[in-house]
PDB file of C-alpha atoms in Angstrom:
ATOM      1  CA  MET A   1      -6.904  -0.487 -40.803  1.00  0.00           C
ATOM      2  CA  ASN A   2      -3.706   1.381 -43.374  1.00  0.00           C
ATOM      3  CA  ILE A   3      -0.905  -0.349 -42.797  1.00  0.00           C
ATOM      4  CA  LEU A   4       2.644   0.814 -43.608  1.00  0.00           C
ATOM      5  CA  ALA A   5       5.334  -2.279 -43.753  1.00  0.00           C
ATOM      6  CA  ILE A   6       9.373  -1.583 -43.851  1.00  0.00           C
ATOM      7  CA  ASP A   7      11.690  -4.253 -43.745  1.00  0.00           C
ATOM      8  CA  THR A   8      15.233  -3.040 -44.950  1.00  0.00           C
ATOM      9  CA  SER A   9      17.082  -6.007 -42.727  1.00  0.00           C
ATOM     10  CA  THR A  10      18.628  -7.575 -45.405  1.00  0.00           C
ATOM     11  CA  LEU A  11      19.919  -6.780 -49.192  1.00  0.00           C
ATOM     12  CA  VAL A  12      16.184  -7.090 -50.147  1.00  0.00           C
ATOM     13  CA  MET A  13      14.204  -3.748 -49.761  1.00  0.00           C
ATOM     14  CA  GLY A  14      10.448  -3.845 -49.155  1.00  0.00           C
ATOM     15  CA  VAL A  15       7.703  -1.419 -48.478  1.00  0.00           C
ATOM     16  CA  ALA A  16       4.351  -2.595 -48.536  1.00  0.00           C
ATOM     17  CA  VAL A  17       1.001  -0.870 -48.263  1.00  0.00           C
ATOM     18  CA  LEU A  18      -1.874  -2.245 -46.940  1.00  0.00           C
ATOM     19  CA  ASP A  19      -5.300  -2.009 -45.889  1.00  0.00           C
ATOM     20  CA  ASN A  20      -6.370  -4.913 -43.362  1.00  0.00           C
ATOM     21  CA  GLU A  21      -5.345  -7.808 -44.967  1.00  0.00           C
ATOM     22  CA  ARG A  22      -5.644  -6.399 -48.735  1.00  0.00           C
ATOM     23  CA  VAL A  23      -2.533  -5.168 -50.326  1.00  0.00           C
ATOM     24  CA  LEU A  24      -2.752  -2.370 -52.160  1.00  0.00           C
ATOM     25  CA  GLY A  25       0.858  -1.554 -53.601  1.00  0.00           C
ATOM     26  CA  GLU A  26       3.847  -3.557 -53.048  1.00  0.00           C
ATOM     27  CA  VAL A  27       7.680  -2.198 -54.156  1.00  0.00           C
ATOM     28  CA  THR A  28      10.157  -4.773 -53.420  1.00  0.00           C
ATOM     29  CA  THR A  29      14.709  -4.464 -54.935  1.00  0.00           C
ATOM     30  CA  ASN A  30      17.140  -7.182 -54.107  1.00  0.00           C
ATOM     31  CA  MET A  31      20.041  -5.807 -54.899  1.00  0.00           C
ATOM     32  CA  ARG A  32      23.364  -4.156 -53.128  1.00  0.00           C
ATOM     33  CA  LYS A  33      21.846  -1.274 -52.758  1.00  0.00           C
ATOM     34  CA  ASP A  34      22.342   2.190 -49.968  1.00  0.00           C
ATOM     35  CA  HIS A  35      18.903   1.409 -48.148  1.00  0.00           C
ATOM     36  CA  SER A  36      19.301   4.172 -46.505  1.00  0.00           C
ATOM     37  CA  VAL A  37      19.394   6.758 -50.160  1.00  0.00           C
ATOM     38  CA  ARG A  38      16.345   4.685 -51.382  1.00  0.00           C
ATOM     39  CA  LEU A  39      14.011   3.894 -48.796  1.00  0.00           C
ATOM     40  CA  MET A  40      11.838   7.339 -47.861  1.00  0.00           C
ATOM     41  CA  PRO A  41      10.936   8.114 -51.466  1.00  0.00           C
ATOM     42  CA  THR A  42       9.735   4.334 -52.409  1.00  0.00           C
ATOM     43  CA  VAL A  43       8.123   5.213 -49.065  1.00  0.00           C
ATOM     44  CA  ALA A  44       6.758   8.204 -50.081  1.00  0.00           C
ATOM     45  CA  ARG A  45       6.330   7.305 -54.050  1.00  0.00           C
ATOM     46  CA  LEU A  46       4.172   4.236 -52.993  1.00  0.00           C
ATOM     47  CA  LEU A  47       1.916   6.691 -50.604  1.00  0.00           C
ATOM     48  CA  GLU A  48       1.872   9.022 -53.258  1.00  0.00           C
ATOM     49  CA  GLU A  49       0.727   6.300 -56.221  1.00  0.00           C
ATOM     50  CA  LEU A  50      -1.749   4.742 -53.668  1.00  0.00           C
ATOM     51  CA  ARG A  51      -2.951   8.444 -52.832  1.00  0.00           C
ATOM     52  CA  ILE A  52      -2.310   8.057 -49.319  1.00  0.00           C
ATOM     53  CA  PRO A  53      -1.206  10.272 -47.578  1.00  0.00           C
ATOM     54  CA  VAL A  54       0.747  10.366 -44.710  1.00  0.00           C
ATOM     55  CA  SER A  55      -2.155  11.184 -41.828  1.00  0.00           C
ATOM     56  CA  ASP A  56      -3.415   8.513 -43.603  1.00  0.00           C
ATOM     57  CA  LEU A  57      -1.372   6.089 -41.958  1.00  0.00           C
ATOM     58  CA  ASP A  58      -2.710   3.941 -38.967  1.00  0.00           C
ATOM     59  CA  LEU A  59      -0.084   1.609 -38.061  1.00  0.00           C
ATOM     60  CA  ILE A  60       3.226   1.232 -39.050  1.00  0.00           C
ATOM     61  CA  ALA A  61       5.701  -2.839 -39.099  1.00  0.00           C
ATOM     62  CA  VAL A  62       8.870  -2.800 -39.167  1.00  0.00           C
ATOM     63  CA  ALA A  63      11.161  -6.260 -39.653  1.00  0.00           C
ATOM     64  CA  SER A  64      12.787  -5.953 -37.069  1.00  0.00           C
ATOM     65  CA  GLY A  65      16.347  -8.809 -37.365  1.00  0.00           C
ATOM     66  CA  PRO A  66      17.833 -10.151 -37.670  1.00  0.00           C
ATOM     67  CA  GLY A  67      19.722  -9.625 -40.360  1.00  0.00           C
ATOM     68  CA  SER A  68      22.546  -7.097 -41.808  1.00  0.00           C
ATOM     69  CA  TYR A  69      23.545  -4.179 -38.739  1.00  0.00           C
ATOM     70  CA  THR A  70      23.296  -1.174 -41.155  1.00  0.00           C
ATOM     71  CA  GLY A  71      20.353  -2.973 -43.175  1.00  0.00           C
ATOM     72  CA  VAL A  72      18.244  -3.609 -39.125  1.00  0.00           C
ATOM     73  CA  ARG A  73      19.622  -0.152 -38.035  1.00  0.00           C
ATOM     74  CA  ILE A  74      17.892   1.417 -41.101  1.00  0.00           C
ATOM     75  CA  GLY A  75      14.596   0.906 -40.847  1.00  0.00           C
ATOM     76  CA  VAL A  76      13.659   0.569 -37.315  1.00  0.00           C
ATOM     77  CA  THR A  77      14.846   4.465 -37.266  1.00  0.00           C
ATOM     78  CA  THR A  78      12.934   5.107 -40.181  1.00  0.00           C
ATOM     79  CA  ALA A  79       9.939   3.374 -39.025  1.00  0.00           C
ATOM     80  CA  LYS A  80      10.544   4.388 -35.711  1.00  0.00           C
ATOM     81  CA  THR A  81      10.718   7.932 -36.233  1.00  0.00           C
ATOM     82  CA  MET A  82       8.366   8.263 -38.805  1.00  0.00           C
ATOM     83  CA  ALA A  83       5.831   6.114 -35.953  1.00  0.00           C
ATOM     84  CA  TRP A  84       6.077   8.925 -33.203  1.00  0.00           C
ATOM     85  CA  SER A  85       6.299  11.751 -34.998  1.00  0.00           C
ATOM     86  CA  ARG A  86       3.125  10.956 -36.665  1.00  0.00           C
ATOM     87  CA  ASN A  87       1.976   9.430 -33.104  1.00  0.00           C
ATOM     88  CA  LEU A  88       1.288   5.743 -34.813  1.00  0.00           C
ATOM     89  CA  PRO A  89       1.502   2.192 -32.589  1.00  0.00           C
ATOM     90  CA  LEU A  90       4.939   0.712 -34.332  1.00  0.00           C
ATOM     91  CA  ILE A  91       4.550  -3.115 -34.690  1.00  0.00           C
ATOM     92  CA  GLY A  92       8.322  -4.822 -35.087  1.00  0.00           C
ATOM     93  CA  ILE A  93       7.893  -8.337 -36.665  1.00  0.00           C
ATOM     94  CA  SER A  94      11.044 -11.107 -37.038  1.00  0.00           C
ATOM     95  CA  SER A  95      12.839 -10.961 -40.417  1.00  0.00           C
ATOM     96  CA  LEU A  96      13.413 -14.246 -40.227  1.00  0.00           C
ATOM     97  CA  ALA A  97       8.863 -14.896 -39.425  1.00  0.00           C
ATOM     98  CA  VAL A  98       8.193 -12.814 -42.295  1.00  0.00           C
ATOM     99  CA  LEU A  99      10.725 -14.794 -44.921  1.00  0.00           C
ATOM    100  CA  ALA A 100       8.801 -18.226 -43.298  1.00  0.00           C
ATOM    101  CA  MET A 101       5.354 -16.557 -44.292  1.00  0.00           C
ATOM    102  CA  ASN A 102       6.882 -17.544 -47.668  1.00  0.00           C
ATOM    103  CA  GLY A 103       6.615 -20.643 -47.306  1.00  0.00           C
ATOM    104  CA  MET A 104       3.386 -21.406 -45.362  1.00  0.00           C
ATOM    105  CA  ARG A 105       1.348 -23.441 -47.404  1.00  0.00           C
ATOM    106  CA  PHE A 106       4.345 -26.136 -47.103  1.00  0.00           C
ATOM    107  CA  ASN A 107       3.540 -29.843 -45.422  1.00  0.00           C
ATOM    108  CA  GLY A 108       6.038 -29.627 -43.370  1.00  0.00           C
ATOM    109  CA  LYS A 109       8.322 -27.267 -40.716  1.00  0.00           C
ATOM    110  CA  ILE A 110      10.342 -24.050 -41.958  1.00  0.00           C
ATOM    111  CA  ALA A 111      13.605 -22.725 -42.049  1.00  0.00           C
ATOM    112  CA  PRO A 112      14.626 -19.624 -43.262  1.00  0.00           C
ATOM    113  CA  LEU A 113      17.658 -18.840 -43.253  1.00  0.00           C
ATOM    114  CA  PHE A 114      20.326 -15.692 -43.190  1.00  0.00           C
ATOM    115  CA  ASP A 115      24.278 -16.082 -43.623  1.00  0.00           C
ATOM    116  CA  ALA A 116      25.524 -14.967 -40.473  1.00  0.00           C
ATOM    117  CA  ARG A 117      30.106 -15.669 -41.716  1.00  0.00           C
ATOM    118  CA  ARG A 118      31.919 -18.064 -39.766  1.00  0.00           C
ATOM    119  CA  ASP A 119      30.049 -20.939 -41.014  1.00  0.00           C
ATOM    120  CA  ARG A 120      27.026 -19.767 -39.045  1.00  0.00           C
ATOM    121  CA  VAL A 121      23.095 -19.310 -39.988  1.00  0.00           C
ATOM    122  CA  TYR A 122      20.503 -16.858 -38.365  1.00  0.00           C
ATOM    123  CA  THR A 123      18.102 -19.212 -37.954  1.00  0.00           C
ATOM    124  CA  GLY A 124      14.558 -20.342 -36.476  1.00  0.00           C
ATOM    125  CA  LEU A 125      12.157 -23.105 -37.229  1.00  0.00           C
ATOM    126  CA  PHE A 126       8.570 -21.839 -37.987  1.00  0.00           C
ATOM    127  CA  GLN A 127       5.457 -23.640 -39.267  1.00  0.00           C
ATOM    128  CA  GLY A 128       1.946 -22.608 -40.767  1.00  0.00           C
ATOM    129  CA  THR A 129      -1.027 -22.143 -39.061  1.00  0.00           C
ATOM    130  CA  GLU A 130      -4.912 -21.995 -40.215  1.00  0.00           C
ATOM    131  CA  SER A 131      -5.262 -18.556 -39.667  1.00  0.00           C
ATOM    132  CA  GLY A 132      -2.819 -17.461 -42.581  1.00  0.00           C
ATOM    133  CA  GLU A 133       0.249 -16.980 -39.875  1.00  0.00           C
ATOM    134  CA  VAL A 134       3.097 -18.835 -39.011  1.00  0.00           C
ATOM    135  CA  ARG A 135       4.143 -20.264 -35.239  1.00  0.00           C
ATOM    136  CA  THR A 136       7.615 -20.659 -33.692  1.00  0.00           C
ATOM    137  CA  VAL A 137       8.096 -24.332 -33.115  1.00  0.00           C
ATOM    138  CA  ARG A 138      12.235 -24.123 -32.518  1.00  0.00           C
ATOM    139  CA  ASN A 139      13.328 -20.307 -30.958  1.00  0.00           C
ATOM    140  CA  GLU A 140      15.084 -18.218 -33.444  1.00  0.00           C
ATOM    141  CA  ARG A 141      18.993 -18.313 -33.456  1.00  0.00           C
ATOM    142  CA  VAL A 142      22.912 -17.795 -34.385  1.00  0.00           C
ATOM    143  CA  ILE A 143      24.248 -21.285 -34.578  1.00  0.00           C
ATOM    144  CA  PRO A 144      26.612 -23.239 -36.849  1.00  0.00           C
ATOM    145  CA  LEU A 145      25.718 -24.373 -39.747  1.00  0.00           C
ATOM    146  CA  ASP A 146      26.264 -28.161 -38.894  1.00  0.00           C
ATOM    147  CA  GLU A 147      25.003 -27.660 -35.321  1.00  0.00           C
ATOM    148  CA  TRP A 148      21.659 -26.754 -36.736  1.00  0.00           C
ATOM    149  CA  LEU A 149      21.549 -29.936 -39.413  1.00  0.00           C
ATOM    150  CA  GLU A 150      21.456 -32.079 -36.298  1.00  0.00           C
ATOM    151  CA  VAL A 151      18.793 -30.250 -34.924  1.00  0.00           C
ATOM    152  CA  LEU A 152      16.542 -30.955 -38.225  1.00  0.00           C
ATOM    153  CA  LYS A 153      17.425 -34.300 -38.567  1.00  0.00           C
ATOM    154  CA  GLU A 154      14.383 -34.823 -36.090  1.00  0.00           C
ATOM    155  CA  GLU A 155      12.192 -32.501 -37.646  1.00  0.00           C
ATOM    156  CA  GLY A 156      10.322 -34.347 -40.734  1.00  0.00           C
ATOM    157  CA  PRO A 157      10.771 -32.370 -43.811  1.00  0.00           C
ATOM    158  CA  VAL A 158      11.848 -28.804 -44.112  1.00  0.00           C
ATOM    159  CA  LEU A 159      11.845 -26.487 -46.174  1.00  0.00           C
ATOM    160  CA  PHE A 160      14.717 -23.773 -46.253  1.00  0.00           C
ATOM    161  CA  LEU A 161      13.728 -20.288 -47.385  1.00  0.00           C
ATOM    162  CA  GLY A 162      16.185 -17.647 -48.472  1.00  0.00           C
ATOM    163  CA  ASP A 163      18.627 -16.664 -50.916  1.00  0.00           C
ATOM    164  CA  ASP A 164      21.964 -17.103 -49.263  1.00  0.00           C
ATOM    165  CA  VAL A 165      20.771 -21.311 -48.471  1.00  0.00           C
ATOM    166  CA  HIS A 166      22.427 -22.354 -52.196  1.00  0.00           C
ATOM    167  CA  THR A 167      25.519 -21.276 -50.458  1.00  0.00           C
ATOM    168  CA  PHE A 168      24.813 -24.287 -48.532  1.00  0.00           C
ATOM    169  CA  ARG A 169      22.930 -26.160 -50.069  1.00  0.00           C
ATOM    170  CA  GLN A 170      24.862 -29.222 -50.851  1.00  0.00           C
ATOM    171  CA  ARG A 171      25.303 -29.470 -46.925  1.00  0.00           C
ATOM    172  CA  ILE A 172      21.674 -29.527 -46.121  1.00  0.00           C
ATOM    173  CA  GLY A 173      20.849 -31.821 -48.828  1.00  0.00           C
ATOM    174  CA  GLU A 174      23.339 -34.112 -47.792  1.00  0.00           C
ATOM    175  CA  ALA A 175      22.566 -33.818 -44.116  1.00  0.00           C
ATOM    176  CA  LEU A 176      18.718 -34.508 -44.176  1.00  0.00           C
ATOM    177  CA  GLY A 177      18.350 -35.772 -47.226  1.00  0.00           C
ATOM    178  CA  LYS A 178      15.362 -36.746 -48.725  1.00  0.00           C
ATOM    179  CA  ASN A 179      13.782 -33.979 -46.280  1.00  0.00           C
ATOM    180  CA  ALA A 180      15.481 -31.219 -47.247  1.00  0.00           C
ATOM    181  CA  PHE A 181      13.283 -28.808 -49.501  1.00  0.00           C
ATOM    182  CA  PHE A 182      14.095 -26.083 -50.710  1.00  0.00           C
ATOM    183  CA  GLY A 183      12.266 -23.292 -52.127  1.00  0.00           C
ATOM    184  CA  PHE A 184      12.001 -21.574 -55.485  1.00  0.00           C
ATOM    185  CA  ALA A 185      13.456 -18.213 -56.167  1.00  0.00           C
ATOM    186  CA  PRO A 186      10.404 -16.109 -55.901  1.00  0.00           C
ATOM    187  CA  GLU A 187       9.921 -17.314 -51.977  1.00  0.00           C
ATOM    188  CA  ASN A 188      13.564 -16.520 -50.864  1.00  0.00           C
ATOM    189  CA  VAL A 189      12.854 -13.425 -51.249  1.00  0.00           C
ATOM    190  CA  PRO A 190      10.842 -11.546 -47.831  1.00  0.00           C
ATOM    191  CA  ARG A 191       7.788  -9.725 -49.069  1.00  0.00           C
ATOM    192  CA  ALA A 192       6.763  -6.647 -46.524  1.00  0.00           C
ATOM    193  CA  SER A 193       2.980  -7.623 -47.924  1.00  0.00           C
ATOM    194  CA  CYS A 194       3.558 -10.731 -45.066  1.00  0.00           C
ATOM    195  CA  LEU A 195       5.080  -8.010 -42.358  1.00  0.00           C
ATOM    196  CA  GLY A 196       2.376  -5.891 -42.898  1.00  0.00           C
ATOM    197  CA  ARG A 197      -0.230  -9.230 -41.982  1.00  0.00           C
ATOM    198  CA  LEU A 198       1.762 -10.385 -39.595  1.00  0.00           C
ATOM    199  CA  ALA A 199       2.097  -7.023 -37.513  1.00  0.00           C
ATOM    200  CA  LEU A 200      -2.124  -6.720 -38.197  1.00  0.00           C
ATOM    201  CA  ALA A 201      -2.588 -10.167 -36.867  1.00  0.00           C
ATOM    202  CA  ARG A 202      -0.749  -8.942 -33.735  1.00  0.00           C
ATOM    203  CA  TRP A 203      -2.582  -5.910 -33.236  1.00  0.00           C
ATOM    204  CA  LYS A 204      -5.600  -7.541 -32.965  1.00  0.00           C
ATOM    205  CA  ARG A 205      -4.752  -9.692 -29.765  1.00  0.00           C
ATOM    206  CA  GLU A 206      -2.712  -7.419 -28.607  1.00  0.00           C
ATOM    207  CA  GLY A 207      -4.257  -4.225 -29.473  1.00  0.00           C
ATOM    208  CA  LYS A 208      -0.678  -2.028 -28.929  1.00  0.00           C
ATOM    209  CA  GLY A 209       2.302  -1.503 -30.154  1.00  0.00           C
ATOM    210  CA  GLU A 210       5.937  -1.503 -29.275  1.00  0.00           C
ATOM    211  CA  GLY A 211       7.207   0.633 -26.680  1.00  0.00           C
ATOM    212  CA  PRO A 212      10.111   3.332 -26.330  1.00  0.00           C
ATOM    213  CA  ALA A 213      12.391   0.999 -25.446  1.00  0.00           C
ATOM    214  CA  PHE A 214      12.167  -0.976 -29.429  1.00  0.00           C
ATOM    215  CA  THR A 215      15.073  -1.871 -30.109  1.00  0.00           C
ATOM    216  CA  PRO A 216      16.540  -4.217 -33.110  1.00  0.00           C
ATOM    217  CA  SER A 217      16.540  -7.900 -32.573  1.00  0.00           C
ATOM    218  CA  TYR A 218      20.201  -8.986 -33.565  1.00  0.00           C
ATOM    219  CA  LEU A 219      20.930 -12.121 -31.742  1.00  0.00           C
ATOM    220  CA  GLN A 220      24.633 -11.372 -31.511  1.00  0.00           C
ATOM    221  CA  LEU A 221      26.989  -8.010 -31.385  1.00  0.00           C
ATOM    222  CA  ALA A 222      28.718  -6.239 -33.552  1.00  0.00           C
ATOM    223  CA  GLU A 223      32.254  -7.662 -34.540  1.00  0.00           C
ATOM    224  CA  ALA A 224      33.476  -4.493 -33.779  1.00  0.00           C
ATOM    225  CA  GLU A 225      31.598  -3.852 -30.398  1.00  0.00           C
ATOM    226  CA  ALA A 226      32.005  -7.844 -29.751  1.00  0.00           C
ATOM    227  CA  LYS A 227      36.133  -6.753 -29.683  1.00  0.00           C
ATOM    228  CA  TRP A 228      35.785  -3.872 -28.202  1.00  0.00           C
ATOM    229  CA  LEU A 229      34.932  -5.849 -25.472  1.00  0.00           C
ATOM    230  CA  SER A 230      36.775  -8.030 -25.430  1.00  0.00           C
ATOM    231  CA  ARG A 231      39.670  -5.830 -26.072  1.00  0.00           C
ATOM    232  CA  ARG A 232      37.924  -4.313 -21.903  1.00  0.00           C
ATOM    233  CA  GLY A 233      38.541  -7.561 -20.998  1.00  0.00           C
ATOM    234  CA  ASN A 234      34.140  -8.337 -20.529  1.00  0.00           C
TER     235      ASN A 234
END
C-alpha cells in the first residue's frame, strides 16, 4: 500500500511516501515559508524522484490539527482534493499525536505542545505502545500553561516535545522539577512518516477513511471568528 502523508499544521512542512510501514522518501522543512506555495511542488517532486505516479497511491494521510489555522487548512484542503479527485481513502490524524510519536520510546508520558498564544498551549498527553503507536492518556485541549502543569504534576515523568517548548521551558522545569524531560532538536519536529504510520494503523483497524463531512480540528475558534461572534452576542 502506497501512502502519501502531508503535514502543514505548523511551521514545519512534511511530506512522506510510505510503502506500508517502509518509508520510501520524506521531505521536511522548518522555516517561515508559505506552505500554500511550496506544498504541491514538493509532493510532485518527491513522487517523481520515487517514480511513483499519483495513480499508484492507495491512501492519503493528513495532519488534521490543531496548529496554525492557515497551515491546517492548506494541508487538509490539499489532501481532500487529491483524495476525492482520485477516489482514494483519506485519513486525518491529530497533529499532536504525530509529534508525540517522536517520544514513543520514552519511559513515561509524552506531552507534545504548540503555542496557542495568550499564555495557552495546544497539548495532550500520550504514551508509547508496544505496537509502535501512541495512545491518548489525557485528551487534547487548549489550556493555560500553568493549569496544564498542575494537571501533569500527578503524571510522573513527562517528555515535552515541540519547537515552542523552549518558550516555556523554565516554567515547566520549575513546576515539575525532576519529572520534566525535554526532547532534542530533531525530536521537536513532527515527521510526516510518523503521520503515515499512524494512518496505516488506523486503516488496518477500521478499514475506512474520512467521510465528506471531515474538517480540521482547531480546538478553538480563530480570533477573528471569535470577535465576529462576540459582536453579535453569540
